[in-house]
XYZ file of C-alpha atoms in Angstrom:
665
model
C 77.584 108.513 91.147
C 80.529 110.067 89.296
C 81.498 108.898 85.806
C 85.074 110.208 85.969
C 87.406 111.360 88.740
C 90.850 112.937 88.665
C 93.445 111.669 91.133
C 95.586 114.587 92.319
C 98.503 112.483 93.497
C 101.169 110.018 92.425
C 102.725 106.671 93.289
C 101.081 103.968 95.340
C 98.168 106.043 96.606
C 97.221 107.119 93.082
C 97.224 103.478 91.976
C 95.272 102.418 95.048
C 92.527 105.029 94.451
C 92.335 104.070 90.783
C 91.905 100.409 91.726
C 88.747 101.162 93.703
C 87.460 103.555 91.050
C 87.793 100.884 88.360
C 85.908 98.404 90.509
C 83.129 100.991 90.881
C 83.008 101.587 87.107
C 84.474 105.094 87.368
C 86.991 106.336 84.779
C 90.214 107.845 86.142
C 92.480 110.740 85.160
C 96.102 110.778 86.346
C 98.279 113.877 86.619
C 102.046 113.783 86.459
C 105.223 115.835 86.578
C 108.181 115.602 84.218
C 109.798 113.065 86.564
C 106.709 110.833 86.560
C 105.959 110.766 82.832
C 106.489 106.996 82.658
C 105.228 106.121 86.148
C 102.836 103.234 86.733
C 99.998 105.442 87.987
C 100.168 107.321 84.681
C 100.252 104.227 82.479
C 97.369 102.551 84.290
C 94.906 105.468 84.284
C 92.278 105.961 81.574
C 93.703 109.420 80.843
C 96.810 111.316 81.924
C 97.674 115.013 82.009
C 101.137 116.554 82.338
C 101.051 119.380 84.906
C 104.627 120.648 85.246
C 108.217 120.152 86.311
C 109.719 117.581 88.638
C 109.598 119.748 91.750
C 106.331 119.402 93.672
C 105.836 123.171 93.695
C 105.793 123.126 89.887
C 103.361 120.228 89.535
C 101.549 118.352 92.314
C 101.270 121.492 94.465
C 100.216 123.779 91.599
C 96.507 124.292 92.342
C 95.649 126.063 89.104
C 97.244 123.333 86.959
C 95.471 120.498 88.753
C 92.099 122.278 88.601
C 92.605 123.018 84.903
C 93.432 119.344 84.260
C 90.163 118.326 85.926
C 88.183 120.910 83.973
C 89.775 120.016 80.631
C 89.217 116.258 81.023
C 85.659 116.613 82.296
C 86.364 115.019 85.658
C 83.405 115.537 87.970
C 85.389 115.029 91.163
C 88.968 114.993 92.449
C 90.463 112.629 95.018
C 93.617 114.168 96.549
C 95.045 111.049 98.244
C 97.375 112.108 101.049
C 100.108 114.739 101.180
C 100.422 117.419 98.478
C 97.063 119.281 98.245
C 94.995 116.845 100.303
C 94.623 119.223 103.267
C 94.783 122.546 101.437
C 91.491 124.473 101.828
C 92.379 126.750 98.892
C 92.478 123.705 96.641
C 89.046 122.549 97.817
C 87.702 126.085 97.300
C 89.171 126.280 93.786
C 87.530 122.996 92.836
C 84.203 124.118 94.264
C 84.423 127.375 92.321
C 84.935 125.326 89.162
C 81.935 123.102 89.847
C 84.125 120.094 90.673
C 83.534 117.942 93.756
C 86.361 117.572 96.266
C 86.442 113.980 97.571
C 87.133 114.952 101.139
C 85.712 117.106 103.932
C 84.419 120.646 103.642
C 86.768 123.614 103.652
C 85.756 124.607 107.191
C 86.943 121.282 108.610
C 90.146 121.323 106.533
C 91.037 124.858 107.621
C 90.127 124.298 111.263
C 92.008 121.017 111.654
C 94.871 121.919 109.321
C 96.022 124.615 111.717
C 97.391 122.747 114.719
C 97.143 125.806 116.939
C 93.469 126.440 116.185
C 92.636 122.715 116.140
C 93.785 122.348 119.753
C 91.457 125.168 120.770
C 88.523 123.587 118.924
C 89.318 120.165 120.377
C 89.342 121.554 123.916
C 86.032 123.299 123.278
C 84.564 119.979 122.060
C 85.611 118.229 125.265
C 88.644 116.466 123.805
C 91.692 116.101 126.079
C 94.682 118.139 124.827
C 98.417 118.261 125.567
C 99.611 121.240 127.663
C 101.453 123.818 125.574
C 101.965 127.428 124.449
C 98.770 129.061 123.133
C 100.008 130.395 119.775
C 102.700 130.583 117.110
C 106.214 131.442 118.294
C 107.750 134.632 116.938
C 111.403 133.629 117.187
C 114.147 131.745 119.007
C 113.835 133.827 122.165
C 110.113 133.192 122.480
C 110.642 129.510 121.693
C 113.198 129.235 124.509
C 110.933 131.132 126.929
C 107.887 129.024 126.044
C 109.858 125.807 126.434
C 111.100 126.880 129.866
C 107.545 127.755 130.938
C 106.117 124.423 129.748
C 109.007 122.408 131.168
C 111.453 120.218 129.261
C 111.226 118.115 127.219
C 109.080 120.028 124.723
C 107.991 119.361 121.155
C 108.343 122.135 118.572
C 105.838 121.536 115.785
C 104.897 123.184 112.510
C 101.332 124.484 112.679
C 100.639 123.277 109.135
C 102.769 120.165 109.549
C 102.316 116.469 109.021
C 104.311 113.333 108.169
C 107.012 114.192 110.708
C 108.034 117.372 108.860
C 108.771 120.467 110.939
C 109.007 118.628 114.277
C 111.838 118.743 116.825
C 112.203 117.562 120.427
C 114.153 119.868 122.739
C 115.641 118.948 126.129
C 117.473 122.239 126.719
C 117.447 125.908 125.747
C 120.133 125.332 123.121
C 118.098 122.521 121.564
C 114.961 124.682 121.684
C 116.663 127.472 119.759
C 118.206 125.179 117.155
C 115.023 123.086 116.916
C 112.963 126.197 116.294
C 115.207 127.227 113.383
C 115.116 123.768 111.794
C 111.355 123.372 112.300
C 110.713 126.767 110.702
C 112.921 125.925 107.692
C 111.293 122.531 107.135
C 107.799 123.982 107.606
C 108.465 126.718 105.067
C 109.897 124.264 102.517
C 107.244 121.570 102.985
C 104.057 123.560 103.606
C 104.740 127.199 102.710
C 103.774 128.074 106.298
C 106.578 128.705 108.786
C 104.497 129.008 111.966
C 105.762 126.799 114.788
C 104.314 126.184 118.253
C 105.444 124.359 121.386
C 103.791 121.728 123.561
C 104.788 119.332 126.318
C 106.499 116.188 125.090
C 104.918 113.139 126.708
C 107.623 110.657 127.706
C 107.181 106.934 126.948
C 104.326 107.873 124.622
C 102.311 105.728 122.275
C 100.905 107.180 119.071
C 97.390 105.790 118.645
C 94.857 107.176 116.206
C 91.140 106.734 115.619
C 89.697 106.371 112.114
C 86.410 108.211 111.626
C 84.021 108.348 108.674
C 81.141 110.796 108.351
C 78.565 111.723 105.738
C 76.548 114.831 104.873
C 73.480 113.406 106.625
C 74.771 113.740 110.186
C 76.151 110.218 110.578
C 79.598 109.909 112.219
C 81.184 106.526 112.995
C 84.609 105.498 114.256
C 86.313 102.350 112.960
C 88.574 101.604 115.885
C 92.215 102.477 116.332
C 95.599 102.077 114.741
C 98.825 101.813 116.731
C 101.506 103.916 115.004
C 104.185 104.033 117.703
C 107.067 102.566 115.672
C 108.450 105.826 114.323
C 111.763 107.281 113.269
C 112.247 111.047 113.156
C 108.499 111.308 113.825
C 107.828 109.391 110.611
C 105.712 106.266 111.006
C 107.438 103.037 109.970
C 105.182 100.209 111.210
C 101.461 100.451 111.990
C 98.915 97.931 113.194
C 95.245 97.553 113.972
C 94.034 97.161 116.578
C 96.462 98.389 119.258
C 97.939 95.768 121.594
C 97.692 98.349 124.411
C 94.099 99.569 124.471
C 91.351 97.969 126.476
C 87.697 98.187 125.382
C 86.961 101.050 127.768
C 89.831 103.227 126.501
C 88.969 102.392 122.883
C 85.364 103.476 123.454
C 86.428 106.694 125.190
C 88.906 107.640 122.462
C 86.359 106.792 119.775
C 83.717 108.948 121.463
C 86.054 111.946 121.630
C 87.076 111.500 117.977
C 83.419 111.421 116.930
C 82.694 114.511 119.055
C 85.488 116.439 117.352
C 84.288 115.381 113.895
C 80.786 116.609 114.740
C 82.162 119.890 116.084
C 83.641 120.780 112.679
C 80.754 119.337 110.623
C 83.077 116.689 109.213
C 82.232 114.530 106.213
C 84.458 111.938 104.499
C 87.203 109.787 106.051
C 89.490 111.372 108.621
C 91.807 110.450 111.458
C 92.038 111.848 114.974
C 95.513 111.265 116.392
C 96.202 110.887 120.110
C 99.273 110.538 122.267
C 98.749 107.927 125.002
C 100.847 107.614 128.154
C 101.750 104.513 130.147
C 98.559 104.788 132.215
C 96.320 104.978 129.119
C 95.697 108.704 129.567
C 95.240 110.099 126.086
C 95.645 113.576 124.608
C 94.628 115.044 121.251
C 97.491 115.648 118.815
C 95.833 116.589 115.540
C 93.165 115.610 113.062
C 94.226 114.580 109.576
C 91.426 115.557 107.208
C 92.357 113.037 104.550
C 93.055 109.400 103.868
C 96.001 108.166 105.948
C 98.981 106.264 104.579
C 98.187 103.457 107.023
C 94.493 103.121 106.127
C 94.943 99.540 104.762
C 95.256 98.029 108.252
C 91.837 99.434 109.147
C 90.425 98.054 105.902
C 91.855 94.621 106.721
C 90.237 94.377 110.163
C 86.897 95.995 109.245
C 86.400 94.642 105.707
C 85.600 98.165 104.468
C 87.040 100.042 101.482
C 87.749 103.557 102.800
C 88.340 105.001 99.327
C 84.946 103.741 98.187
C 83.368 105.217 101.328
C 84.964 108.599 100.565
C 83.737 108.548 96.977
C 80.185 107.599 97.950
C 80.026 110.252 100.684
C 81.296 112.876 98.233
C 78.544 111.808 95.822
C 75.969 112.540 98.546
C 75.229 109.004 99.708
C 74.725 108.231 103.428
C 76.974 105.803 105.293
C 75.586 102.283 104.804
C 76.462 101.238 108.376
C 76.096 102.516 111.942
C 78.472 102.343 114.903
C 76.965 99.103 116.184
C 77.644 97.464 112.798
C 81.416 97.962 113.025
C 83.306 94.776 113.939
C 87.071 94.372 114.251
C 88.194 90.927 113.081
C 91.746 89.628 113.320
C 94.901 91.709 113.259
C 96.721 93.661 110.544
C 100.279 95.031 110.344
C 101.695 97.478 107.808
C 105.397 98.008 107.063
C 106.460 101.050 105.068
C 109.143 100.023 102.600
C 111.367 103.060 102.070
C 114.213 103.858 99.689
C 116.774 104.492 102.394
C 119.894 102.856 103.768
C 119.419 101.691 107.380
C 123.129 100.824 107.575
C 123.992 104.498 106.964
C 121.659 106.162 109.403
C 118.547 105.632 107.248
C 119.694 108.231 104.743
C 117.551 108.499 101.599
C 118.556 106.516 98.535
C 117.805 107.340 94.926
C 118.212 105.465 91.667
C 116.603 102.867 89.440
C 114.968 99.677 90.666
C 117.033 97.235 88.619
C 115.301 94.303 90.367
C 111.870 94.439 91.920
C 109.950 91.372 93.045
C 107.082 91.659 95.500
C 106.339 88.788 97.890
C 103.776 86.407 96.425
C 100.227 87.616 96.974
C 98.290 85.139 99.016
C 96.218 84.721 102.101
C 96.752 87.675 104.382
C 99.312 89.507 102.189
C 98.705 92.840 100.437
C 101.183 95.131 98.666
C 100.317 98.729 97.759
C 103.178 99.898 95.529
C 103.725 102.781 93.166
C 106.701 101.270 91.374
C 107.796 98.305 89.323
C 111.050 96.945 87.968
C 112.829 99.763 86.144
C 111.068 102.555 88.043
C 113.084 105.545 89.260
C 113.226 106.695 92.875
C 114.004 110.408 92.599
C 115.094 113.033 95.117
C 111.952 115.085 94.514
C 109.359 113.038 96.386
C 108.752 110.892 99.437
C 111.097 107.854 99.567
C 108.318 105.297 100.009
C 108.558 102.337 97.637
C 105.531 100.418 98.878
C 103.338 99.489 101.805
C 103.423 95.820 102.769
C 100.352 94.737 104.742
C 99.622 91.386 106.342
C 96.512 90.120 108.130
C 96.158 87.267 110.575
C 93.610 85.760 112.898
C 95.682 87.197 115.756
C 98.691 89.488 116.203
C 101.229 86.657 116.228
C 100.039 85.292 112.895
C 99.978 88.760 111.300
C 103.578 89.399 112.421
C 104.742 85.939 111.277
C 103.239 86.561 107.853
C 104.924 89.956 107.712
C 108.318 88.451 108.563
C 107.942 85.817 105.837
C 106.762 88.377 103.277
C 109.718 90.678 104.012
C 112.152 87.792 103.486
C 110.651 87.278 100.018
C 110.603 90.966 98.994
C 113.463 91.530 96.532
C 114.605 95.076 95.746
C 117.910 95.950 94.089
C 119.287 99.193 92.659
C 118.518 101.440 95.623
C 119.022 101.123 99.339
C 115.960 99.956 101.239
C 114.872 99.272 104.808
C 113.640 95.683 104.497
C 116.433 94.304 106.703
C 115.473 96.793 109.396
C 111.767 95.993 109.131
C 112.594 92.294 109.471
C 114.625 93.037 112.588
C 111.674 94.929 114.091
C 109.325 92.006 113.406
C 111.716 89.631 115.197
C 112.416 91.937 118.159
C 111.143 90.493 121.472
C 109.859 93.873 122.670
C 107.844 94.359 119.482
C 106.511 90.820 119.677
C 105.368 91.489 123.239
C 103.625 94.733 122.208
C 105.701 96.921 124.562
C 105.784 99.872 122.197
C 106.449 103.594 122.384
C 107.435 106.287 119.908
C 110.962 105.910 121.309
C 111.186 102.221 120.356
C 113.680 102.640 117.506
C 115.917 105.109 119.345
C 115.901 102.924 122.464
C 116.408 99.543 120.813
C 118.853 100.675 118.106
C 120.727 103.470 119.947
C 123.859 103.234 117.794
C 121.978 102.758 114.550
C 121.088 99.602 112.678
C 123.861 97.129 111.929
C 121.835 94.049 111.096
C 119.900 91.570 113.200
C 121.637 89.025 115.393
C 120.601 85.543 114.274
C 120.969 82.488 116.438
C 123.360 79.667 115.498
C 120.625 77.519 113.921
C 119.626 80.182 111.390
C 123.260 81.050 110.690
C 123.884 77.378 109.892
C 120.787 77.327 107.671
C 121.992 80.391 105.740
C 125.370 78.735 105.209
C 123.624 75.659 103.852
C 121.667 77.830 101.411
C 124.926 79.487 100.321
C 126.427 76.076 99.552
C 123.309 75.027 97.642
C 123.498 78.203 95.543
C 127.236 77.784 95.007
C 126.567 74.246 93.827
C 123.829 75.433 91.462
C 126.044 78.230 90.106
C 129.008 75.886 89.636
C 126.785 73.395 87.826
C 125.502 76.120 85.498
C 129.073 77.344 84.824
C 130.156 73.789 84.075
C 127.362 73.381 81.537
C 128.100 76.725 79.903
C 131.878 77.001 80.011
C 133.281 73.709 81.206
C 134.280 75.023 84.668
C 134.729 72.673 87.588
C 131.697 71.950 89.737
C 131.541 71.176 93.439
C 132.556 67.563 94.113
C 129.943 64.974 94.943
C 131.934 64.020 98.037
C 134.597 65.861 99.980
C 138.229 65.000 99.481
C 140.133 63.363 102.323
C 141.300 65.753 105.046
C 144.604 67.304 104.169
C 144.466 66.395 100.492
C 144.117 70.054 99.584
C 141.550 69.585 96.848
C 138.281 69.751 98.766
C 135.979 72.775 99.183
C 135.752 75.231 102.063
C 132.993 77.605 103.122
C 134.282 80.956 104.413
C 131.918 83.037 106.569
C 133.860 85.803 108.277
C 136.442 84.036 110.423
C 134.651 80.706 110.189
C 136.000 77.937 107.927
C 133.743 74.946 107.190
C 134.579 71.909 105.020
C 131.889 71.251 102.428
C 130.437 68.265 100.614
C 127.317 68.305 98.445
C 125.266 65.642 96.713
C 122.127 65.882 94.588
C 118.832 64.790 96.133
C 115.230 64.790 95.024
C 114.013 68.413 95.155
C 117.320 69.843 96.346
C 120.611 68.581 97.748
C 122.123 66.857 100.757
C 125.113 68.577 102.300
C 127.758 67.821 104.859
C 129.177 70.866 106.652
C 132.167 69.808 108.749
C 130.613 66.375 108.599
C 127.207 67.474 109.889
C 124.436 66.398 107.465
C 122.032 69.108 106.239
C 119.077 68.578 103.885
C 118.235 71.511 101.605
C 114.999 71.311 99.625
C 113.842 74.065 97.292
C 114.733 75.908 94.103
C 118.258 77.364 93.885
C 118.118 79.389 90.671
C 121.001 81.922 90.523
C 119.055 84.020 88.003
C 116.180 84.545 90.484
C 118.209 85.124 93.627
C 115.696 83.941 96.215
C 115.667 80.618 98.022
C 112.220 79.542 99.171
C 112.191 76.059 100.607
C 113.290 74.134 103.687
C 116.538 73.463 105.505
C 116.286 70.303 107.599
C 112.516 70.573 107.290
C 112.273 74.173 108.487
C 110.680 76.656 106.050
C 113.071 79.411 105.042
C 113.209 82.341 102.593
C 116.660 83.773 101.879
C 117.705 86.399 99.348
C 120.949 85.504 97.593
C 123.139 87.759 95.429
C 126.384 86.848 93.677
C 129.116 89.403 94.423
C 132.346 88.609 92.648
C 133.745 85.726 94.689
C 130.819 84.751 96.885
C 127.185 85.094 97.801
C 125.599 87.806 99.926
C 122.638 86.397 101.827
C 119.836 88.295 103.573
C 117.296 86.803 105.936
C 115.417 87.996 108.996
C 117.152 91.365 109.006
C 120.646 89.815 108.915
C 123.194 89.910 106.130
C 126.144 87.577 105.550
C 128.792 87.289 102.852
C 129.743 83.632 102.272
C 132.254 82.161 99.864
C 132.559 78.507 98.849
C 136.042 77.993 97.415
C 138.433 75.178 96.513
C 140.586 74.414 99.543
C 143.782 75.506 97.788
C 142.226 78.844 96.729
C 140.986 79.425 100.277
C 144.464 78.837 101.651
C 146.007 81.264 99.156
C 143.349 83.868 99.953
C 144.599 83.971 103.534
C 147.977 85.103 102.191
C 146.596 88.000 100.165
C 147.317 91.521 101.485
C 144.294 93.545 102.596
C 143.774 96.766 100.641
C 143.328 99.681 102.987
C 140.605 102.171 102.054
C 141.707 105.759 101.310
C 141.798 108.140 104.278
C 138.801 110.466 103.922
C 138.806 111.643 107.530
C 139.840 115.163 106.457
C 136.650 115.587 104.437
C 133.034 116.316 105.259
C 131.207 114.093 102.765
C 127.585 114.250 101.711
C 125.960 111.204 103.318
C 123.308 111.006 100.606
C 122.271 112.468 97.253
C 120.506 115.767 97.891
C 120.504 119.556 97.789
C 123.137 121.523 99.705
C 120.960 124.059 101.527
C 123.711 125.957 103.332
C 127.390 125.961 104.310
C 127.990 127.501 107.721
C 131.804 127.875 107.533
C 134.377 129.508 105.280
C 137.946 128.680 104.297
C 140.319 129.432 107.145
C 137.657 129.129 109.876
C 138.485 127.279 113.071
C 135.682 124.869 114.012
C 134.849 123.051 117.225
C 133.458 119.569 117.695
C 129.663 119.643 117.374
C 129.608 122.892 115.373
C 127.202 123.082 112.427
C 129.034 122.792 109.111
C 126.348 122.322 106.450
C 122.740 121.389 105.855
C 121.768 118.866 103.173
C 118.139 118.329 102.163
C 116.713 115.269 100.440
C 113.144 114.094 100.061
C 111.875 117.117 102.050
C 113.984 116.354 105.140
C 116.830 118.545 106.409
C 120.006 116.911 107.726
C 122.333 119.095 109.795
C 125.976 118.002 109.496
C 128.364 118.780 112.363
C 132.096 118.693 113.020
C 133.245 115.467 114.665
C 136.299 117.187 116.205
C 138.100 120.527 116.355
C 139.854 121.644 113.186
C 140.507 124.315 110.559
C 138.692 124.585 107.224
C 141.169 124.264 104.346
C 138.788 124.317 101.379
C 135.085 124.494 100.526
C 134.263 122.059 97.702
C 130.553 122.832 97.201
C 128.226 125.829 97.457
C 124.675 126.284 98.660
C 122.271 125.254 95.912
C 124.501 122.489 94.527
C 123.072 119.014 93.933
C 125.281 116.499 95.691
C 126.039 112.845 95.067
C 126.551 110.431 97.933
C 130.062 110.785 99.451
C 130.739 113.979 97.479
C 133.157 116.251 99.407
C 131.668 119.434 100.861
C 134.365 120.690 103.244
C 138.057 119.773 103.500
C 140.008 120.287 106.726
C 143.700 121.089 107.112
């Protein structure tokens, strides 16, 4: 067994690999860029080596620097995690040349499966069902349009070296095929240094289901069941689960057998994943094989009881698999939610900044958090926007989802935008609960974007009660500190003008509050409500009961009231003296400035290109600019016809959110 390994990655996966290594008694070496000098994965490793600048190309993708770090520290092996160099055969070859073990498959398997064009040919030769498509890389827009027409719309344009949703576009027409080809090529070049793109038939109403395989150097290949990864946005997985609510035992066995056959065909060793697209009739087709550890591997670990990182390390050290196919048992259900630094209320655009508050849900039965950050950590524009992976396990799917919903309600992140509200809304969605999934779930169920979940009247009333309890706690603290007035023990008579009023949008509710053991008793418009639980304004999370029902609500003070978040919904509630509330209704409303003449950057990022010049006439739908952030391109288009008056930014500029790019006359 190895004495020391280097982890050629960052963030949560670097910490997760190190956790297993420590348990196995193996010392760890972290590598880091300028941007990650103070990151948790660096501080927690036994040794750390600086390998370059903030950009991935100058650090985590620099093969020579990573290999030199391993050589200099005496690491006997390197675990690449996922992304970066994990599927780069040149990296594996460089390590081998230096006498360092690559904790992953051999270079033949990496090269064969890393090229999506060649992998389809190998899969077909191994008897694996494949999606109809063009046979090779497309040479340009004209060939892309011709290939798409021959296959039949809709088609998927995909980067040959792609992964993680990068370099993928769906086209429903010739115009979309041409534009999609250009965007896929640009993203592929930026993300993988390989601009080859191919086309294949897009399966409608598809499910994305993958099979986890593990193999050793002694000829043993085993599959560990499937993962359902159909909840995706922009081809990026958001929620995964194991097993799939769709597969029956016969389909599972057939998919597993084909995955094992493909692994044998390329002499695979280590952990890997064979991804399939599955139609409504449970016909399945090979998509690709990921020759690395997957982001979503924890759900497989939860239902099998295996540590996939440990398995990879032991296989790399030459040990045989300690189990056979008949030993694999799937127990219970696991769900993973990817917590991203992005704003779901603004089209899921990336968010950057410092985590000024960070509180993970309490670890307990069936709850696991794999995070690469802590309070004070920076989310930068240079890397993937993932903050953490939240995983829950249950005896069945319903319990796993219920635990996920509760854990999301208790997950507190402030300082950057995040998608927890959206994840909560997915967990509560009837279609998700029923298991009626497809890769189009998000687009179909949130066609106009995400604007918050719709809570029923009972939960709205419960959130209002929590707001009053927090207002009471805050007023009591202010009274102790500065002598300010607290909420009255009992409401004033109607019409007296000196009671308290709760304002929630257009709603106005008279309030009374009285202390009770473990909380407070309220009257909202005369209706009694019992709130039990801690209301500490400095913590900002209520975890207790409202009329006996368990509830977790996040509560933030914003100037004149509390902003509450629960179950994917957000409300701003104020509890004010009746006279103040009446005067507030008389206040004029400040109109926001008119910015309709400007094209604004929707997020912090790099301005890749500006497609217009001053004086140009533009038409609605015309491309104006391309902004890139966190390795994703965003094409910005004109909302209506107009004339360009001024260009405020140039290609290559770093933009702040809402920074003007183009001004119209």
